[in-house]
Short mmCIF file of C-alpha atoms and ligand atoms in Angstrom, two decimals:
data_model
loop_
_atom_site.label_atom_id
_atom_site.label_comp_id
_atom_site.label_asym_id
_atom_site.label_seq_id
_atom_site.Cartn_x
_atom_site.Cartn_y
_atom_site.Cartn_z
CA MET W 65 47.16 75.51 73.37
CA LEU W 66 46.96 72.11 74.96
CA SER W 67 48.04 70.33 71.80
CA LEU W 68 51.15 72.46 71.77
CA GLN W 69 51.97 71.28 75.24
CA LEU W 70 51.99 67.63 74.26
CA PHE W 71 54.05 68.14 71.14
CA SER W 72 55.80 71.31 72.23
CA ALA W 73 59.01 72.32 70.50
CA ASN W 74 60.41 72.14 73.92
CA PRO W 75 59.38 68.75 75.24
CA ASN W 76 59.49 68.21 78.91
CA PRO W 77 61.68 65.14 79.39
CA ILE W 78 59.33 63.89 82.09
CA LEU W 79 56.40 64.09 79.69
CA LEU W 80 58.35 62.34 76.97
CA ASN W 81 59.17 59.47 79.28
CA PRO W 82 56.69 56.96 77.87
CA SER W 83 56.18 55.33 81.23
CA LEU W 84 54.14 58.39 82.14
CA LYS W 85 51.91 57.83 79.09
CA PRO W 86 50.57 61.14 77.80
CA VAL W 87 46.81 61.26 77.92
CA LEU W 88 44.51 62.43 75.16
CA ASN W 89 41.07 63.73 75.65
CA HIS W 90 38.46 63.57 72.98
CA ARG W 91 38.80 67.20 72.10
CA PHE W 92 42.42 68.09 72.65
CA LEU W 93 45.71 66.28 72.83
CA LYS W 94 46.22 66.84 76.48
CA PRO W 95 49.04 65.79 78.81
CA GLN W 96 48.11 64.13 82.10
CA LYS W 97 50.05 66.63 84.13
CA PRO W 98 50.56 70.28 83.26
CA CYS W 99 53.91 70.87 81.55
CA GLN W 100 56.51 73.00 83.21
CA LYS W 101 57.66 75.87 81.07
CA ARG W 102 61.22 75.43 79.89
CA LYS W 103 63.64 77.22 77.66
CA PRO W 104 63.65 76.07 74.03
CA THR W 105 66.14 73.27 73.47
CA ALA W 106 68.00 72.00 70.42
CA ILE W 107 66.82 68.79 68.77
CA SER W 108 69.82 66.88 70.05
CA SER W 109 68.58 67.34 73.58
CA VAL W 110 65.11 66.13 72.57
CA LEU W 111 66.65 62.72 72.20
CA GLN W 112 68.26 62.79 75.62
CA TRP W 113 65.11 61.93 77.50
CA ASN W 114 66.94 61.06 80.69
CA ARG W 115 67.69 57.61 79.35
CA LYS W 116 67.91 55.52 76.23
CA PRO W 117 64.75 53.52 75.50
CA GLU W 118 65.05 49.85 76.37
CA LEU W 119 64.61 47.59 73.39
CA ALA W 120 61.83 45.11 74.14
CA GLY W 121 61.34 41.82 72.29
CA GLU W 122 63.62 39.71 70.18
CA THR W 123 65.72 41.29 67.45
CA PRO W 124 65.41 41.88 64.65
CA ARG W 125 61.97 43.31 65.20
CA VAL W 126 60.29 42.96 61.82
CA VAL W 127 57.58 45.61 61.65
CA VAL W 128 55.23 46.21 58.73
CA ILE W 129 53.73 49.70 58.35
CA THR W 130 50.33 49.20 56.77
CA SER W 131 46.89 50.79 56.38
CA GLY W 132 44.69 49.41 53.65
CA LYS W 133 43.85 52.84 52.29
CA GLY W 134 46.45 54.75 50.31
CA GLY W 135 47.68 58.25 51.13
CA VAL W 136 47.16 58.03 54.89
CA GLY W 137 50.85 58.34 55.79
CA LYS W 138 52.50 54.87 55.70
CA THR W 139 55.60 56.03 53.85
CA THR W 140 55.82 59.20 55.95
CA THR W 141 55.62 57.04 59.08
CA THR W 142 58.22 54.56 57.80
CA ALA W 143 60.69 57.37 57.03
CA ASN W 144 60.18 59.30 60.25
CA VAL W 145 59.85 56.42 62.71
CA GLY W 146 62.73 54.63 60.96
CA LEU W 147 65.07 57.61 61.22
CA SER W 148 63.98 58.27 64.81
CA LEU W 149 64.92 54.70 65.70
CA ALA W 150 68.32 55.21 64.07
CA ARG W 151 68.79 58.44 66.02
CA LEU W 152 67.97 56.57 69.21
CA GLY W 153 70.94 54.35 68.38
CA PHE W 154 69.26 51.30 66.84
CA SER W 155 70.27 49.79 63.53
CA VAL W 156 67.44 49.97 61.03
CA VAL W 157 66.79 48.58 57.56
CA ALA W 158 63.74 50.11 55.88
CA ILE W 159 62.34 48.05 53.01
CA ASP W 160 60.20 49.82 50.44
CA ALA W 161 57.77 47.04 49.55
CA ASP W 162 55.45 49.42 47.69
CA VAL W 163 56.68 48.04 44.41
CA GLY W 164 54.30 49.82 42.05
CA LEU W 165 54.49 53.26 43.65
CA ARG W 166 57.88 53.31 45.30
CA ASN W 167 58.55 56.63 47.03
CA LEU W 168 60.29 55.98 50.34
CA ASP W 169 63.60 56.84 48.63
CA LEU W 170 62.17 60.27 47.69
CA LEU W 171 60.98 61.02 51.21
CA LEU W 172 64.41 60.14 52.54
CA GLY W 173 66.21 62.12 49.84
CA LEU W 174 68.06 58.96 48.76
CA GLU W 175 66.62 58.55 45.26
CA ASN W 176 69.92 59.29 43.49
CA ARG W 177 71.75 56.66 45.49
CA VAL W 178 69.57 53.65 44.62
CA ASN W 179 71.74 51.83 42.06
CA TYR W 180 70.61 48.30 42.80
CA THR W 181 67.41 46.82 44.13
CA VAL W 182 66.18 43.44 45.35
CA VAL W 183 65.38 42.48 41.74
CA GLU W 184 69.10 42.67 40.86
CA VAL W 185 69.98 40.75 44.04
CA LEU W 186 67.54 37.96 43.13
CA ASN W 187 68.85 37.89 39.54
CA GLY W 188 72.38 37.48 40.88
CA ASP W 189 73.51 40.79 39.35
CA CYS W 190 74.69 42.25 42.66
CA ARG W 191 75.20 41.39 46.30
CA LEU W 192 72.64 42.28 48.98
CA ASP W 193 74.95 44.84 50.59
CA GLN W 194 75.23 46.65 47.24
CA ALA W 195 71.47 47.12 47.18
CA LEU W 196 71.41 48.56 50.69
CA VAL W 197 71.64 52.36 50.63
CA ARG W 198 73.25 53.69 53.78
CA ASP W 199 71.97 57.09 54.92
CA LYS W 200 74.82 59.59 55.21
CA ARG W 201 73.10 61.45 58.05
CA TRP W 202 72.55 58.35 60.22
CA SER W 203 74.84 55.53 59.20
CA ASN W 204 72.83 52.95 61.14
CA PHE W 205 69.88 53.53 58.79
CA GLU W 206 69.75 51.66 55.47
CA LEU W 207 67.17 51.64 52.70
CA LEU W 208 66.37 48.66 50.52
CA CYS W 209 64.09 49.01 47.48
CA ILE W 210 62.42 46.02 45.86
CA SER W 211 62.56 47.29 42.31
CA LYS W 212 63.26 50.29 40.16
CA PRO W 213 60.28 52.35 39.03
CA ARG W 214 58.74 50.81 35.90
CA SER W 215 60.91 47.66 36.08
CA LYS W 216 59.14 44.30 36.18
CA LEU W 217 59.21 42.06 39.21
CA PRO W 218 60.43 38.50 38.70
CA ILE W 219 57.47 36.12 38.28
CA GLY W 220 56.71 34.49 41.57
CA PHE W 221 58.13 37.31 43.70
CA GLY W 222 56.13 37.14 46.89
CA GLY W 223 56.16 36.56 50.61
CA LYS W 224 58.69 33.73 50.42
CA ALA W 225 61.21 35.95 48.59
CA LEU W 226 60.75 38.71 51.17
CA GLU W 227 61.19 36.18 53.98
CA TRP W 228 64.42 35.01 52.35
CA LEU W 229 65.55 38.63 52.21
CA VAL W 230 64.79 39.21 55.89
CA ASP W 231 66.72 36.02 56.76
CA ALA W 232 69.65 37.26 54.66
CA LEU W 233 69.59 40.58 56.55
CA LYS W 234 69.58 38.70 59.84
CA SER W 235 72.67 36.73 58.92
CA ARG W 236 74.77 39.59 57.57
CA GLU W 237 78.43 39.61 58.60
CA GLU W 238 78.07 42.90 60.44
CA GLY W 239 75.20 41.47 62.47
CA SER W 240 71.45 41.51 62.36
CA PRO W 241 69.72 44.93 62.42
CA ASP W 242 67.60 45.82 65.45
CA PHE W 243 64.64 46.81 63.28
CA ILE W 244 63.49 45.82 59.81
CA ILE W 245 60.67 48.16 58.83
CA ILE W 246 58.55 47.31 55.81
CA ASP W 247 56.63 50.05 54.00
CA CYS W 248 53.54 48.26 52.74
CA PRO W 249 51.62 49.14 49.56
CA ALA W 250 47.99 50.23 49.77
CA GLY W 251 45.25 47.68 49.20
CA ILE W 252 44.91 44.09 50.33
CA ASP W 253 46.09 42.22 47.25
CA ALA W 254 49.32 40.37 46.44
CA GLY W 255 51.63 43.28 47.31
CA PHE W 256 50.06 43.56 50.75
CA ILE W 257 50.34 39.80 51.39
CA THR W 258 54.00 39.88 50.31
CA ALA W 259 54.80 42.82 52.61
CA ILE W 260 53.19 41.32 55.72
CA THR W 261 54.58 37.79 55.30
CA PRO W 262 57.92 38.22 57.13
CA ALA W 263 56.54 40.62 59.77
CA ASN W 264 56.04 39.74 63.44
CA GLU W 265 54.35 42.98 64.31
CA ALA W 266 52.41 45.71 62.55
CA VAL W 267 51.84 49.42 62.82
CA LEU W 268 48.50 50.34 61.32
CA VAL W 269 48.33 53.93 60.12
CA THR W 270 44.90 55.48 59.90
CA THR W 271 43.39 58.91 59.58
CA PRO W 272 40.25 59.79 61.56
CA ASP W 273 37.82 59.33 58.67
CA ILE W 274 35.38 56.55 57.99
CA THR W 275 36.91 55.27 54.74
CA SER W 276 40.34 54.92 56.28
CA LEU W 277 38.85 53.30 59.39
CA ARG W 278 36.87 50.74 57.44
CA ASP W 279 40.00 49.74 55.51
CA ALA W 280 42.04 49.67 58.72
CA ASP W 281 39.49 47.35 60.31
CA ARG W 282 39.64 44.99 57.34
CA VAL W 283 43.44 45.01 57.39
CA THR W 284 43.49 44.27 61.13
CA GLY W 285 41.47 41.11 60.46
CA LEU W 286 43.84 40.05 57.67
CA LEU W 287 46.91 40.67 59.83
CA GLU W 288 45.42 38.55 62.60
CA CYS W 289 44.65 35.76 60.12
CA ASP W 290 48.30 35.89 59.12
CA GLY W 291 49.29 35.34 62.77
CA ILE W 292 50.36 38.94 63.47
CA ARG W 293 48.91 39.61 66.89
CA ASP W 294 51.04 42.60 67.87
CA ILE W 295 49.21 45.40 66.06
CA LYS W 296 49.47 49.01 67.16
CA MET W 297 48.01 52.02 65.47
CA ILE W 298 49.09 55.52 64.61
CA VAL W 299 46.34 58.06 64.07
CA ASN W 300 47.64 60.52 61.52
CA ARG W 301 46.53 63.94 60.30
CA VAL W 302 44.58 64.78 63.44
CA ARG W 303 43.11 68.28 63.50
CA THR W 304 42.09 69.53 66.91
CA ASP W 305 40.10 72.42 65.43
CA MET W 306 37.95 69.97 63.46
CA ILE W 307 37.55 67.64 66.43
CA LYS W 308 36.44 70.62 68.51
CA GLY W 309 33.89 71.55 65.87
CA GLU W 310 32.79 67.89 65.82
CA ASP W 311 33.74 67.67 62.16
CA MET W 312 36.36 65.00 62.79
CA MET W 313 36.33 61.83 64.85
CA SER W 314 38.29 62.03 68.08
CA VAL W 315 41.26 59.76 68.75
CA LEU W 316 39.20 58.03 71.41
CA ASP W 317 36.44 57.29 68.89
CA VAL W 318 39.03 55.84 66.50
CA GLN W 319 40.50 53.69 69.23
CA GLU W 320 37.08 52.46 70.32
CA MET W 321 36.22 51.53 66.74
CA LEU W 322 39.42 49.65 66.00
CA GLY W 323 40.20 48.35 69.49
CA LEU W 324 43.95 48.64 68.94
CA SER W 325 46.59 50.04 71.25
CA LEU W 326 47.76 53.49 70.35
CA LEU W 327 51.38 54.00 69.34
CA GLY W 328 51.08 57.65 68.43
CA VAL W 329 48.91 60.56 67.37
CA ILE W 330 50.30 62.75 64.61
CA PRO W 331 48.75 66.17 64.02
CA GLU W 332 48.05 67.51 60.56
CA ASP W 333 51.12 69.61 59.90
CA SER W 334 52.06 71.46 56.72
CA GLU W 335 55.70 70.79 57.61
CA VAL W 336 55.09 67.13 56.68
CA ILE W 337 54.32 68.12 53.09
CA ARG W 338 57.25 70.54 53.00
CA SER W 339 59.65 67.89 54.28
CA THR W 340 58.26 65.30 51.83
CA ASN W 341 58.96 67.63 48.94
CA ARG W 342 62.44 68.44 50.19
CA GLY W 343 63.39 64.79 50.80
CA TYR W 344 64.34 65.74 54.32
CA PRO W 345 62.40 63.74 56.93
CA LEU W 346 60.54 65.80 59.45
CA VAL W 347 62.24 64.32 62.51
CA LEU W 348 65.51 65.91 61.35
CA ASN W 349 63.99 69.41 61.29
CA LYS W 350 65.49 72.08 63.50
CA PRO W 351 63.65 73.43 65.39
CA PRO W 352 61.51 70.31 65.77
CA THR W 353 57.94 70.44 64.55
CA LEU W 354 54.82 69.14 66.27
CA ALA W 355 54.43 66.20 63.91
CA GLY W 356 58.16 65.44 64.07
CA LEU W 357 58.05 65.19 67.85
CA ALA W 358 54.95 63.02 67.67
CA PHE W 359 56.78 60.62 65.34
CA GLU W 360 59.73 60.53 67.73
CA GLN W 361 57.44 59.68 70.61
CA ALA W 362 55.86 56.92 68.54
CA ALA W 363 59.33 55.51 67.78
CA TRP W 364 60.17 55.54 71.47
CA ARG W 365 57.01 53.60 72.28
CA LEU W 366 57.70 51.14 69.49
CA VAL W 367 61.12 50.39 70.98
CA GLU W 368 59.66 49.68 74.40
CA GLN W 369 56.48 48.05 73.10
CA ASP W 370 54.59 50.69 74.99
CA SER W 371 51.38 52.50 74.08
CA MET W 372 49.54 55.67 74.96
CA LYS W 373 45.98 56.15 76.16
CA ALA W 374 43.09 58.09 74.73
CA VAL W 375 40.69 59.05 77.48
CA VAL W 376 37.81 61.44 77.84
CA VAL W 377 38.67 64.31 80.12
CA GLU W 378 35.93 66.72 80.99
CA GLU W 379 36.67 70.26 79.92
CA GLU W 380 37.16 72.68 82.77
CA PRO W 381 34.08 74.87 83.20
CA LYS W 382 34.74 78.38 81.95
CA ARG W 383 35.14 80.91 84.74
CA SER W 384 32.93 83.96 84.58
CA VAL W 385 34.51 87.38 84.16
CA LEU W 386 33.33 88.23 87.68
CA GLY W 387 34.86 85.04 89.06
CA GLY W 388 38.09 85.92 87.31
CA LEU W 389 38.06 89.37 88.86
CA PHE W 390 37.45 87.96 92.33
CA SER W 391 40.31 85.57 92.00
CA PHE W 392 42.46 88.41 90.69
CA PHE W 393 41.75 90.31 93.90
CA GLY W 394 42.18 87.19 95.98
CA GLY W 395 38.42 86.79 96.53
P1 ADP S 251 50.90 56.48 51.99
O1 ADP S 251 52.29 55.93 52.03
O2 ADP S 251 50.00 55.87 53.02
O3 ADP S 251 50.31 56.41 50.62
P2 ADP S 251 52.19 59.03 52.35
O4 ADP S 251 53.08 58.81 53.53
O5 ADP S 251 52.86 58.98 51.00
O6 ADP S 251 50.96 58.02 52.37
O7 ADP S 251 51.45 60.42 52.57
C1 ADP S 251 50.52 60.90 51.62
C2 ADP S 251 50.54 62.43 51.64
O8 ADP S 251 50.05 62.89 52.87
C3 ADP S 251 51.94 63.01 51.46
O9 ADP S 251 51.87 64.11 50.60
C4 ADP S 251 52.31 63.47 52.86
O10 ADP S 251 53.17 64.58 52.84
C5 ADP S 251 50.95 63.83 53.44
N1 ADP S 251 50.92 63.67 54.91
C6 ADP S 251 51.13 62.54 55.61
N2 ADP S 251 51.01 62.74 56.93
C7 ADP S 251 50.72 64.08 57.09
C8 ADP S 251 50.47 64.94 58.23
N3 ADP S 251 50.51 64.47 59.48
N4 ADP S 251 50.20 66.25 57.98
C9 ADP S 251 50.16 66.73 56.72
N5 ADP S 251 50.38 65.97 55.61
C10 ADP S 251 50.65 64.65 55.78
MG1 MG S 252 53.40 54.93 50.47
#
């Protein structure tokens, strides 16, 4: 299957080098060049793609993961891209700014370790470093939650408070993190405005359906109004079988509609749901899964401020049985 080649459990390091930009066609996720067959490799070697990605732009890179519509995969993206960045050697602070429906801690399996949140920091009940939960698997990844479930936010908590927090993270004794990733709530109300305020760049997560696309389009306009010009998109929950049957929009269609550069394409994968329920992010799975590898590729592109292309590639005409026989006999 062509899609398996792009996200194969055994990624060809040449293919994963983002400078070669994997190509998508409108029907399949298809690499530009045919993959060489290789022996299956362990996940550790997946990260050794000949070189370490070069960090582009000024640090800390403050990235908001947003969408407009809920349930499209923002939190999943924050957890998996965030941990991928940490595995690539970058220091990452992930902020769960989805105050009402906080669940990044659950996806990361860190829910029992959140003793303090930003609310306690702002009330002067604890220090900022006490509210940062360091991941035991990747010590350069830290989680920061805004509030505890069901607790009330201080009146006036908004963009300014989040900006203050980002500034405080920048001036920590141990140094500024390379990435601050903000998991944005759904919708375009106060929570959304708060989450995007300190960001310099945005990753817009969308699924290939019209409701999600309409919301994504609206959010793109709002981000631009807020001065965020660097907006890339991740198309999540892509099903090649449905695209083939013309029951789902292709990645190219999505890109043409939104006019954004493409950071990644994540297939629909039941492993995502399994990993969500286990609190064990997909990118840590051994052997790696298709969606996990796609998230890793997206993280790589984010580091280098690179993007991938969606292009229409004509399908090869099917050879007739007779033609096949002739070629079999060297005809
Ligand atoms: P959001 O933060 O945008 O509300 P979530 O990241 O919480 O969305 O994801 C919503 C649901 O969709 C979760 O149950 C998650 O496991 C599932 N999901 C997300 N991405 C995928 C995918 N690529 N394949 C299958 N399920 C997915
Ligand atoms: Mg969420």
